Coordinates of C-alpha atoms in Angstrom, one line a residue:
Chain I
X1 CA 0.0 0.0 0.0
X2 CA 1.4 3.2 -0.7
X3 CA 1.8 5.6 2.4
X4 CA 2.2 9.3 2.4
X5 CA 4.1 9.2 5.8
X6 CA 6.7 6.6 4.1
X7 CA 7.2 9.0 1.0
X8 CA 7.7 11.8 3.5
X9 CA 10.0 9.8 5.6
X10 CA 12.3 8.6 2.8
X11 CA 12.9 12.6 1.1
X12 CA 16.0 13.3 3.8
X13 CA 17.9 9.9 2.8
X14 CA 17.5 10.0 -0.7
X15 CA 17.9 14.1 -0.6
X16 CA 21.3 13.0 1.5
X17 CA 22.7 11.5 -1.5
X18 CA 22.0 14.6 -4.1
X19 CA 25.4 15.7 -3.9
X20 CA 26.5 12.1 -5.6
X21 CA 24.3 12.7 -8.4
X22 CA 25.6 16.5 -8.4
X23 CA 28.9 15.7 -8.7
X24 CA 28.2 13.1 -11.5
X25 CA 26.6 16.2 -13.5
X26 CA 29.4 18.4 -12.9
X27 CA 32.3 16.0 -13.5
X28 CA 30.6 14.2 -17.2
X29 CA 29.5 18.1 -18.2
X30 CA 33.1 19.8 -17.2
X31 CA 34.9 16.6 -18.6
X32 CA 32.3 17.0 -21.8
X33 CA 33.0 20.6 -22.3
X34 CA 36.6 20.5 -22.5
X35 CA 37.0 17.3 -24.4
X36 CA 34.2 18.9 -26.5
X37 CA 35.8 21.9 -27.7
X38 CA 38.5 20.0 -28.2
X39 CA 36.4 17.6 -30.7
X40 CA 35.2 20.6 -31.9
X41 CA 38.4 22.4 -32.6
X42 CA 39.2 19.2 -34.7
X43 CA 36.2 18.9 -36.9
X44 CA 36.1 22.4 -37.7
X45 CA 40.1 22.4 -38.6
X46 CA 40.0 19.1 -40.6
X47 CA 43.4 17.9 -39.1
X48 CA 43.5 14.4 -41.1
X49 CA 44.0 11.6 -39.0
X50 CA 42.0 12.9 -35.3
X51 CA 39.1 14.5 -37.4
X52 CA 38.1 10.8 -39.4
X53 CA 38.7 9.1 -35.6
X54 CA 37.1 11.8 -34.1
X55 CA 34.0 10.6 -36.6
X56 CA 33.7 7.4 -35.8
X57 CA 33.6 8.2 -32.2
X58 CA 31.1 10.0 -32.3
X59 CA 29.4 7.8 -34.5
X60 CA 29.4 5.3 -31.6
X61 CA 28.4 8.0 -29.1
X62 CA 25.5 9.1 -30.9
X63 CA 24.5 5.8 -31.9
X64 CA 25.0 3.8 -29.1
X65 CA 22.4 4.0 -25.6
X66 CA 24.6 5.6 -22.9
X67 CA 23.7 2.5 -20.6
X68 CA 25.0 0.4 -23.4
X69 CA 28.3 2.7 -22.9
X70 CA 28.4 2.7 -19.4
X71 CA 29.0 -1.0 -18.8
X72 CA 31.5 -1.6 -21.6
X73 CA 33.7 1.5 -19.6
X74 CA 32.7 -0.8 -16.6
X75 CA 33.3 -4.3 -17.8
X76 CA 36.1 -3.2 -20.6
X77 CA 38.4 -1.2 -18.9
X78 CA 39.2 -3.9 -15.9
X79 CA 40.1 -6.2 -18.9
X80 CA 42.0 -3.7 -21.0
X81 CA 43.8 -2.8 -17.7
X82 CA 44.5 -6.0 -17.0
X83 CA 46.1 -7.1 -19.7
X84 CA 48.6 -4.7 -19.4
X85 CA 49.1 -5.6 -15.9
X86 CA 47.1 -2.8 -14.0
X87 CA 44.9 -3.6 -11.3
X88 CA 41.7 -2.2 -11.0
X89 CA 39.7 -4.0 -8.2
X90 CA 40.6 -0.9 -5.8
X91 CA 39.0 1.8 -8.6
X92 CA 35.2 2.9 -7.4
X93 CA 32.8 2.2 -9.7
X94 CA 31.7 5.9 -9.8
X95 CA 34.9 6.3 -12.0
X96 CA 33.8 4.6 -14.2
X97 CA 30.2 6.1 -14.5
X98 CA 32.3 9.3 -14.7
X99 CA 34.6 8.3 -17.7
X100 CA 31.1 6.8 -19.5
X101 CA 29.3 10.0 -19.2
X102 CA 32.6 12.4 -19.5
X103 CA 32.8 10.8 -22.7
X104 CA 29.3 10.8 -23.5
X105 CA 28.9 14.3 -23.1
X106 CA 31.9 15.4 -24.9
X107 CA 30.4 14.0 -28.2
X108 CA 27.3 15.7 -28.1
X109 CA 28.9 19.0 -26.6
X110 CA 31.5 18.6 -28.9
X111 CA 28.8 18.4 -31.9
X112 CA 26.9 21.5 -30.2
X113 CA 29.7 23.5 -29.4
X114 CA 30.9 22.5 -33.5
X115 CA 27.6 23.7 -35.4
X116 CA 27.6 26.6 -33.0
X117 CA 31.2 28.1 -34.0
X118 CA 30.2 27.2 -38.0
X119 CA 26.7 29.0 -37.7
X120 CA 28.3 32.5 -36.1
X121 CA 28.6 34.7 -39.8
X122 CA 31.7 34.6 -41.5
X123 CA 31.5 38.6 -41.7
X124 CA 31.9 38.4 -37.9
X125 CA 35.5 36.8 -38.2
X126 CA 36.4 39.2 -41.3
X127 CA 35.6 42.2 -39.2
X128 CA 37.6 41.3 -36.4
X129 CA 40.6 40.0 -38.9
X130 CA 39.7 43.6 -40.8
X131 CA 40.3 45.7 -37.4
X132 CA 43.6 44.2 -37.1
X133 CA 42.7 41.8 -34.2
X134 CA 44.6 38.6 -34.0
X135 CA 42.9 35.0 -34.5
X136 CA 43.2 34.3 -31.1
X137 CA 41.3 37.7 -30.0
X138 CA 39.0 37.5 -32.8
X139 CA 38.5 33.6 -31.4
X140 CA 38.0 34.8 -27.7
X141 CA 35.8 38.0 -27.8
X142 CA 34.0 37.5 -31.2
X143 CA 33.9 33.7 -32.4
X144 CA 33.3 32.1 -29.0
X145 CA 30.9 34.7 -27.5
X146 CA 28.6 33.9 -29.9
X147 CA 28.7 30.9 -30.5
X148 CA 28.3 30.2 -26.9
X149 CA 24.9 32.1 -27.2
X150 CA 23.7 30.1 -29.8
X151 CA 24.8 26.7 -28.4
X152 CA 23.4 27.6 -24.7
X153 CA 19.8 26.4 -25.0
X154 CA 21.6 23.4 -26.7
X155 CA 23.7 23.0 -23.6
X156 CA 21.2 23.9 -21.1
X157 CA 18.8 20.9 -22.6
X158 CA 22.4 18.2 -22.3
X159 CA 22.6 19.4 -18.9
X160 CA 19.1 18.4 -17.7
X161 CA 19.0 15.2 -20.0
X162 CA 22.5 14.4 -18.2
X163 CA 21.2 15.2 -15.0
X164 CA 18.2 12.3 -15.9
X165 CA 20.4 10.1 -17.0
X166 CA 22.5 10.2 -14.3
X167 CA 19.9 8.0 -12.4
X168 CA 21.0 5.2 -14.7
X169 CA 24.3 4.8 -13.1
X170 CA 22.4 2.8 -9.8
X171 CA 22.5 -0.1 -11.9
X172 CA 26.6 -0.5 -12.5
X173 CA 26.2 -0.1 -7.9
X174 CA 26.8 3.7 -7.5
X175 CA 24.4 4.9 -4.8
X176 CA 23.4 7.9 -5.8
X177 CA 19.7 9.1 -5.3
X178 CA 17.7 6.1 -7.3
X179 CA 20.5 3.8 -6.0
X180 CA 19.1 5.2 -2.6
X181 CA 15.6 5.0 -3.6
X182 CA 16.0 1.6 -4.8
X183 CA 17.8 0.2 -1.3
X184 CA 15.4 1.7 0.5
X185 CA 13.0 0.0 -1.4
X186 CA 15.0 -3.6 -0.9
X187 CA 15.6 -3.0 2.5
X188 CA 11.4 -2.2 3.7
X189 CA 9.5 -3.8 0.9
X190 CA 8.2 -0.5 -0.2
X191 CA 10.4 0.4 -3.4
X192 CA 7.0 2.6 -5.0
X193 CA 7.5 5.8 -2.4
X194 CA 11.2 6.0 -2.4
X195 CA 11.0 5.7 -7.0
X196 CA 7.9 8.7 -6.4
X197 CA 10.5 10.9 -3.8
X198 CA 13.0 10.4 -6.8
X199 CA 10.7 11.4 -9.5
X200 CA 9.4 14.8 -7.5
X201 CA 13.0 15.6 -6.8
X202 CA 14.5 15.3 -10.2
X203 CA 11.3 17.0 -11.7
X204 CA 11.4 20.1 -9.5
X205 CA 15.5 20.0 -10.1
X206 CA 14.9 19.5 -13.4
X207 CA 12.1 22.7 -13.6
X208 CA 14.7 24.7 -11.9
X209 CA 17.8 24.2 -13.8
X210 CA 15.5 25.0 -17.6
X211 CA 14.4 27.9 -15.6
X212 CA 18.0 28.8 -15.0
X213 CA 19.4 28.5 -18.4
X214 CA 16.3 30.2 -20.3
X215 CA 17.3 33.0 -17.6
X216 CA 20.6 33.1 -18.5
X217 CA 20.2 32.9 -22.5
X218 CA 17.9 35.6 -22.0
X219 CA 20.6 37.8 -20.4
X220 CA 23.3 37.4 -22.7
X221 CA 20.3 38.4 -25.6
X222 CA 21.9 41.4 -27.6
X223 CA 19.1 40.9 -30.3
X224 CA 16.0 43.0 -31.0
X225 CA 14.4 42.1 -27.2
X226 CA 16.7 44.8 -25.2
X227 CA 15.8 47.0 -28.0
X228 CA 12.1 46.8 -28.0
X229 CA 11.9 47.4 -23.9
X230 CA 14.6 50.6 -24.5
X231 CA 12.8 52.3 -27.4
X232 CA 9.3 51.3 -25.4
X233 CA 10.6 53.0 -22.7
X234 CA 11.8 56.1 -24.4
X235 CA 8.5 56.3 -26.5
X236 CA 6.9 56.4 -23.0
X237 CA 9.3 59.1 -21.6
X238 CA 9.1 61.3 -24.7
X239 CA 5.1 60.9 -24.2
X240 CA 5.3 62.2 -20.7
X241 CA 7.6 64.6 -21.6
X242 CA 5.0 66.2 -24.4
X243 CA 2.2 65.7 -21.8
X244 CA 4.0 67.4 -18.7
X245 CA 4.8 70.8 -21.5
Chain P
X5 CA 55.2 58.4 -53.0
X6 CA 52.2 56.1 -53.2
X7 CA 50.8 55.7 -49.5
X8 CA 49.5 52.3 -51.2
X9 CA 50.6 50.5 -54.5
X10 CA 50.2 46.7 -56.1
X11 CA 51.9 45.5 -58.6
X12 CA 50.6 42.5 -61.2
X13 CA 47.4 41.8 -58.3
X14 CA 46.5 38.2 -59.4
X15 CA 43.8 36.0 -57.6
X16 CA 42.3 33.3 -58.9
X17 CA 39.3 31.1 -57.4
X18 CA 39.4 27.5 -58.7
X19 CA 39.5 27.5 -62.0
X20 CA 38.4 31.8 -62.7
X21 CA 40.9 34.0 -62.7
X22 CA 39.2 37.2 -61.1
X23 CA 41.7 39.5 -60.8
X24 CA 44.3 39.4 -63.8
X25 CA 47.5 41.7 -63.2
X26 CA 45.8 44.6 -61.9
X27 CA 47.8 47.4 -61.2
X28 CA 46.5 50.4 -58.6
X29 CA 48.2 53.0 -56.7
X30 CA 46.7 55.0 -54.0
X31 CA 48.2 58.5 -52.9
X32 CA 47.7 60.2 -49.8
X33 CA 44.6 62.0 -49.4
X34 CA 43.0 60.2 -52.3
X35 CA 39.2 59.5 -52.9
X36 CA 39.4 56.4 -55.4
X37 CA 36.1 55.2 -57.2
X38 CA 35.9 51.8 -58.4
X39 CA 33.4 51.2 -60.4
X40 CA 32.6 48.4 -62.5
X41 CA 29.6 45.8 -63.6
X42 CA 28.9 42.8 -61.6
X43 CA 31.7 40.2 -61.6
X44 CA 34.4 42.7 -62.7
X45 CA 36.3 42.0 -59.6
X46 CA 36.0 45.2 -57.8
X47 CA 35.1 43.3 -54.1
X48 CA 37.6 41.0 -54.7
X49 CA 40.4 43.8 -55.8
X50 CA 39.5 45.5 -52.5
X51 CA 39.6 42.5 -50.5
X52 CA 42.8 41.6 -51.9
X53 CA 43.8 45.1 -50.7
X54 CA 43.9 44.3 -46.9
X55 CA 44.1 40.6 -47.4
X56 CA 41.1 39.1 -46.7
X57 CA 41.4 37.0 -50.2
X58 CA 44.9 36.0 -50.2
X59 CA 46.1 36.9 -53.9
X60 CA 47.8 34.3 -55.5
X61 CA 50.4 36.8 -57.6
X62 CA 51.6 40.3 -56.8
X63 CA 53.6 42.8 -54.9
X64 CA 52.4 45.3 -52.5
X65 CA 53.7 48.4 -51.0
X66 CA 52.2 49.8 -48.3
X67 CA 53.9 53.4 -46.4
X68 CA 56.9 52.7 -47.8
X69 CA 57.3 48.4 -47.0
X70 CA 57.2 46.1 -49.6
X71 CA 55.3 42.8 -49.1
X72 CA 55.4 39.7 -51.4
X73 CA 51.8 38.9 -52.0
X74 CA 52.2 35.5 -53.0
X75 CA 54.0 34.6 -49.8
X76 CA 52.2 36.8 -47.4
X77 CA 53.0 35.6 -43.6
X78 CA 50.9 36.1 -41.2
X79 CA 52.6 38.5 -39.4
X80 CA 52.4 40.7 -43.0
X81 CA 49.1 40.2 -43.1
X82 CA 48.3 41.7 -39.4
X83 CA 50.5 44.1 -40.1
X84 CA 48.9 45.0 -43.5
X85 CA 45.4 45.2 -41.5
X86 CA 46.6 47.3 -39.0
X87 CA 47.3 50.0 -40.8
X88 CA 44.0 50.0 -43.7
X89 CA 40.7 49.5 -42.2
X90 CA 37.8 48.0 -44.5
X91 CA 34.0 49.2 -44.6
X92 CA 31.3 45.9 -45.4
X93 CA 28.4 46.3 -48.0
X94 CA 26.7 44.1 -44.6
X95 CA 28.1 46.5 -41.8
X96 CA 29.7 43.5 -40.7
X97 CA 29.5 45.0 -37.3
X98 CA 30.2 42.5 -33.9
X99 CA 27.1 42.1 -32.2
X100 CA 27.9 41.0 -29.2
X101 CA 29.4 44.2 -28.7
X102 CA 28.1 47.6 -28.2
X103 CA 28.4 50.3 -30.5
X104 CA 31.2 52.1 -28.5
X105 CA 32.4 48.4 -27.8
X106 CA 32.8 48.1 -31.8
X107 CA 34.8 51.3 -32.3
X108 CA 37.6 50.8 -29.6
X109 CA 38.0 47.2 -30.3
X110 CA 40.6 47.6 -32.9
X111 CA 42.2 50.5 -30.9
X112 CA 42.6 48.6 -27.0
X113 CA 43.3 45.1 -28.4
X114 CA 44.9 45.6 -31.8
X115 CA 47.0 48.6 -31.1
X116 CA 47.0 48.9 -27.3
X117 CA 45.7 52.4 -26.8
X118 CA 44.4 52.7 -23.3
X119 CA 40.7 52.2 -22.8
X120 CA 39.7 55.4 -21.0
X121 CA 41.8 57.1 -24.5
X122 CA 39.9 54.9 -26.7
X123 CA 36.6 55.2 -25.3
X124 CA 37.2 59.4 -25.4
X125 CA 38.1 58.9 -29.0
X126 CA 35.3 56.3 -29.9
X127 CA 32.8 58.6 -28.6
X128 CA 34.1 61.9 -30.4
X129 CA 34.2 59.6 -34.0
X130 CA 30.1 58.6 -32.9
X131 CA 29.5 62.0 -32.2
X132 CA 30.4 63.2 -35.4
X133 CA 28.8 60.0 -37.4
X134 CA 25.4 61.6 -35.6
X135 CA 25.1 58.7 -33.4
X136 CA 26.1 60.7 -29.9
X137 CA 23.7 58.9 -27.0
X138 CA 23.8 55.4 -28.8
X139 CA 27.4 54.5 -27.7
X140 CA 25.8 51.6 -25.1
X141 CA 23.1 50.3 -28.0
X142 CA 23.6 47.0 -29.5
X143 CA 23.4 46.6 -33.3
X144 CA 20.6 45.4 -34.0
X145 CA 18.8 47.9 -32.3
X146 CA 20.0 50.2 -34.9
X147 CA 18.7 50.7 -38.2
X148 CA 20.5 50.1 -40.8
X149 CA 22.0 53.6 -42.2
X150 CA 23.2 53.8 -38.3
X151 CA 25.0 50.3 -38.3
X152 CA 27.3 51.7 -41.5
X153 CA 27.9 55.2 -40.0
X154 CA 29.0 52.7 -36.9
X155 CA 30.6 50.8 -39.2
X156 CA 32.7 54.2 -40.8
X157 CA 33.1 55.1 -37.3
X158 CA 34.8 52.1 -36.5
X159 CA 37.2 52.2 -39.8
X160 CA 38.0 55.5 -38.8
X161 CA 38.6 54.9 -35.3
X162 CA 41.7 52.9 -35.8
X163 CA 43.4 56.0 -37.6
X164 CA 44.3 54.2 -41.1
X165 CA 46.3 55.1 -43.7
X166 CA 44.0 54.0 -46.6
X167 CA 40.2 52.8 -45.6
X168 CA 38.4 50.8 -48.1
X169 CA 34.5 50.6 -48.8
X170 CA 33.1 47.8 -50.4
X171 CA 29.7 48.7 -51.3
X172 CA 29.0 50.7 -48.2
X173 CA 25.2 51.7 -48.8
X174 CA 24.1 48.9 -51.4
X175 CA 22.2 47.2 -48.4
X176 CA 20.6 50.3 -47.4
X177 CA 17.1 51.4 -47.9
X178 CA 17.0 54.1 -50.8
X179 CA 16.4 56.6 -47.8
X180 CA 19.0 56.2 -45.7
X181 CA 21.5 56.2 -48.3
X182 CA 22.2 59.9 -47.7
X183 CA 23.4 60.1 -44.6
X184 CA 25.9 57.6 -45.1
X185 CA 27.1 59.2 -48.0
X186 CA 27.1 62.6 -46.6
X187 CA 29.6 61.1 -43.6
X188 CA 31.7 59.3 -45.8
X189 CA 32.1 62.8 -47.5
X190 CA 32.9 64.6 -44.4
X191 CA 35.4 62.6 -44.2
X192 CA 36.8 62.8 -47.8
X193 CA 36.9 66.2 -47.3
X194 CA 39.3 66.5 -44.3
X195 CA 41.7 64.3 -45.9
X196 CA 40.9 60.8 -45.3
X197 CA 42.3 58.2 -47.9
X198 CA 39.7 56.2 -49.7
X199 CA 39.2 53.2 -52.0
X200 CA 35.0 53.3 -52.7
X201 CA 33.6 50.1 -54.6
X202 CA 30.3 52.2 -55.1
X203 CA 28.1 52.1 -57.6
X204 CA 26.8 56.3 -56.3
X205 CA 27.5 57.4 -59.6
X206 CA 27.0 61.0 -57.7
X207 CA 29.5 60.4 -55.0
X208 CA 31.7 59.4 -57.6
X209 CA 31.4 62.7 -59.7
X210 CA 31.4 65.1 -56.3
X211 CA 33.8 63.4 -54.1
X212 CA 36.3 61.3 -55.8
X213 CA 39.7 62.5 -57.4
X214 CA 40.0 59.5 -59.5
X215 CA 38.1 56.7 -61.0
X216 CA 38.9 53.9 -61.8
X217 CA 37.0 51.5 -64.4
X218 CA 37.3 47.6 -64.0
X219 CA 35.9 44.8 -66.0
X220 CA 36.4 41.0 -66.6
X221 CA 39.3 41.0 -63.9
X222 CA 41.3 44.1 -65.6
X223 CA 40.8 48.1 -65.3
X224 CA 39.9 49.0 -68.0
X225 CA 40.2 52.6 -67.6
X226 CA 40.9 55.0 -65.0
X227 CA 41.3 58.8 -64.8
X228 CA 39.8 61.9 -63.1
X229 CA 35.7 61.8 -62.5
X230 CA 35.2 64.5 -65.4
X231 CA 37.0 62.2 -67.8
X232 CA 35.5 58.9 -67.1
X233 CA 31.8 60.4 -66.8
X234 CA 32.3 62.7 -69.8
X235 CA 34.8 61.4 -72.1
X236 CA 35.2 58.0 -71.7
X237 CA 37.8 56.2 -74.2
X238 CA 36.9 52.7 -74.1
X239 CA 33.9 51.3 -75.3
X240 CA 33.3 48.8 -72.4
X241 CA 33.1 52.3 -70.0
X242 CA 30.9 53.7 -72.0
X243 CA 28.5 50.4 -72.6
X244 CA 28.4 50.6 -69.2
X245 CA 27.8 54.5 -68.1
X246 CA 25.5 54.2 -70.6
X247 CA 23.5 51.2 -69.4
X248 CA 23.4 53.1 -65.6
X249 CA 22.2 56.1 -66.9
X250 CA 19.6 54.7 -68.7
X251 CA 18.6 52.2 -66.4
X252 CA 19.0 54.7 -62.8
X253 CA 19.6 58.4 -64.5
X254 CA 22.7 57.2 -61.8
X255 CA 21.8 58.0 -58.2
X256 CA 22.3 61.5 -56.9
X257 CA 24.5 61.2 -53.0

C-alpha cells in the first residue's frame, strides 16, 4: 500500500545523496566541455588523422544507448587494464560512471559547441581579422561569445537530459539518489515511495535548472528584445515629456 | 610616393581567374572610385587590398614596406590590417558588442591604446557620425543607415592610412542612403584616404579625385571623374555608363 508518511520519511535519505548525483553532472558536463571543444576544434580544422577518428567516435556516441556505454567503460576497462598488468579491483565504480558520461557528453557538446562556432557569420571573423585583431582575439571575444549564445539552450537541454540520465548509473552499484531510492526500497519492501521521492526531486530539479538557463540565455540576448523594452521605454518618456509641457 | 601601390594583383578562385595583373596605386589623401559591372572583380580587388582573399600573384607596397603577395605571412598580413581598415556592403559590425564596444575594439586590443583614451576617441568619431547617445546600443537595435555610420566610425577609429569601402550603402534602404554618403564625405573632405567600390554614380562625380573602371578582372580605364563620366575612351566604359544612366539616370548622393 502506498503511504504518504513513508514518502515523506524517505525525502532526507535520498535528498542525503543529491550531492553524488551533483557531482556526477558536474564531473561528465566539465569533462564533456573541454574534451568537446576539443572535438570541436578538430572537426572544424580538418586535421587528417584525429578529425576521421574523431568521426567514428562520435558515431558510436551518438548511436549507441549511454547505458550500453556505461557498462562496456565498466566491464572493458578492468580487462584492457588487466592485460597490461594494471589492477583495477581498488578503482570505485563511480569512476567509471564518470569516464562513460565524460565521454558521453563530450560527443554531443563537442557536436553542439561545432555547429555553434560554424553558424556565427563569416563577416563576424572578417571584421575582427579587418580591425587588425589577432585570431586568437578575434576567437576569444567575437567567435566564442557567440557561439556560446547560440549553443546555450543546446547546452542547457544536455545538462538536464545528463542530469536524468544520471539515475541510470544505480545499476553498474553507484548509490546515488535512485541507488538510494532503490535500497530503500530492498531493505522495507516498499520500493513505490522511495521511486515517487526520486521522481518529485529530479522533476522540481529539473524545472529549476531550464528555468536557470532560459534566464541566463535571456541575459546574454543582444538581439532586438533589449531594444524593444529601451525604445518602449523612451516612447513612454518622450510621451510624458509632451504631456508634462 | 604612393601611400599604397600593387603590382601585377592576381587572384584566382578554382579554375576563374578574377583579378588578372591589376595594377592600382593610391596616394595620400586620395578619394578612389571603383566602379565596375557585376563580376568585374572590384570586391575582390578591394579584399585583396587588406588581405582578406589572399592573392595568389603580386607585390604590394604599403607606407613605404614592400610585401610579397604571393607569400604573405601572417605577421604581413596583421601588419597590412593594421594600418588599412575596411568598410562591409553588410556593416559586418560584432554584435555582441556595443556600439562604442565596436569602435575601440581595434584601438585597446589591436594597437593597445588605453581604454579610458579609446573610449574618449570612440565617442568623439560617434558624435560626429550623428550617433552621440547610442554608444551603449547594440546593433541590432540600430537601423541600418546607423549600423554603417557605426561601421565608418569604426574604420576611422583605428586612424588608417587608406580605408576601403566595399559597397557601403548597397544594403541600405534608398532613404537612408544619404546620410551615409554625406559622412563618408565629411570625411573625404578632411583628408581621409579612400578606396570606394560604389556604384553612387554621384558620389563618384562630387567626391572622388579619381576613377577607376574595371571589368572581366582588368581596369579598363581610370582617370579623373570629369574624364571617365564625360569622355570615356573605351567602349566597355561607355556600354556601361550608358547602361546606368539609362537604367538609374545614376543615383544623386
Amino acid at each position: 500500500m502506498f503511504s504518504w508518511e513513508r514518502l515523506w520519511e524517505y525525502f532526507p535519505d535520498i535528498m542525503a545523496k543529491f550531492p553524488v548525483t551533483l557531482r556526477i553532472v558536474l564531473v561528465a558536463f566539465g569533462t564533456g566541455l573541454l574534451l568537446g571543444c576539443l572535438l570541436a576544434a578538430i572537426r572544424i580544422k580538418k586535421i587528417p588523422v584525429l578529425s576521421q577518428v574523431v568521426a567514428v567516435f562520435l558515431s558510436y556516441i551518438r548511436c549507441t544507448p549511454v547505458i550500453c556505454q556505461m557498462f562496456v567503460i565498466y566491464f572493458g576497462t578492468p580487462v584492457l587494464l588487466g592485460a597490461i598488468g594494471i589492477d583495477t579491483s581498488e578503482i570505485d565504480s563511480v569512476v567509471y560512471v564518470l569516464v562513460a558520461y565524460g565521454l558521453n557528453m563530450s560527443g554531443f557538446i563537442g557536436e553542439t559547441i561545432r555547429s555553434s562556432v560554424l553558424a556565427v557569420p563569416v563577416g563576424q571573423v572578417e571584421a575582427g581579422q579587418a580591425c587588425g585583431l589577432t585570431g586568437l582575439q578575434t576567437l576569444w571575444q567575437i567567435t566564442a561569445p557567440q557561439a556560446f549564445r547560440i549553443a546555450l539552450p543546446m547546452l542547457g537541454t544536455t545538462f538536464v537530459s545528463l542530469f536524468q540520465a544520471t539515475a541510470l548509473a544505480y545499476m553498474v552499484g553507484v548509490v546515488d539518489m535512485m541507488g538510494k531510492a532503490a535500497s530503500l526500497g530492498n531493505r522495507t519492501g516498499h520500493p513505490l515511495e522511495g521511486y515517487i521521492a526520486c521522481a518529485i526531486v529530479f522533476a522540481v530539479i529539473s524545472i529549476v535548472l531550464e528555468q536557470v538557463f532560459m534566464r541566463i540565455s535571456r541575459h546574454l540576448d543582444f538581439d532586438n528584445k533589449r531594444m524593444k523594452k529601451r525604445v518602449e521605454k523612451e516612447v513612454v518618456k518622450e510621451v510624458e515629456v509632451s504631456c508634462s509641457i | 610616393m604612393p601611400v599604397l601601390e600593387v603590382k601585377n594583383l592576381r587572384k584566382v578562385f578554382g579554375e576563374n581567374v578574377i583579378l588578372k595583373s591589376v595594377d592600382m596605386q593610391v596616394s595620400k589623401g586620395d578619394v578612389i572610385v571603383i566602379l565596375g559591372p557585376s563580376g568585374s572583380g572590384k570586391t575582390t580587388l578591394l579584399r585583396c587590398l587588406n588581405l582578406l582573399e589572399t592573392p595568389n600573384d603580386g607585390e604590394m607596397n604599403l607606407c613605404g614596406k614592400d610585401y610579397n603577395l604571393k607569400k604573405v605571412t601572417g605577421k604581413e598580413k596583421l601588419e597590412i590590417r593594421r594600418k588599412t581598415s575596411f568598410v562591409f556592403q553588410n556593416y559586418n559590425l560584432f554584435v555582441n558588442k556595443t556600439v562604442l564596444q565596436n569602435v575601440t575594439l581595434g584601438l585597446t586590443l589591436a594597437r593597445k591604446v588605453k581604454k579610458e583614451e579609446a573610449e574618449k576617441d570612440g565617442r568623439d568619431l560617434l558624435d560626429r557620425v550623428g550617433l552621440t547617445g547610442k554608444y551603449d546600443y547594440y546593433p541590432a537595435q540600430l537601423s541600418g543607415g546607423m549600423q554603417q555610420r557605426v561601421g565608418i566610425a569604426r574604420a576611422m577609429a583605428v586612424n588608417p592610412e587608406v580605408v576601403l569601402f566595399d559597397e557601403p550603402t548597397s544594403a541600405l534602404d534608398p532613404e537612408l542612403v544619404g546620410d551615409v554618403l554625406n559622412v563618408m564625405k565629411e570625411f573625404a573632405k578632411s583628408g581621409t584616404t579612400m578606396v570606394v567600390v560604389t556604384h553612387e554614380m554621384g558620389f563618384a562625380r562630387e567626391v572622388a579625385n579619381k576613377v577607376v573602371f574595371m571589368a572581366d578582372g582588368v581596369i579598363v580605364e581610370q582617370g579623373e571623374p570629369h574624364e571617365i563620366f564625360d569622355n570615356p575612351k573605351e567602349e566597355r566604359t561607355k556600354a556601361f555608363l550608358n547602361r546606368i544612366t539609362n537604367g538609374s539616370s545614376g543615383k544623386e548622393a
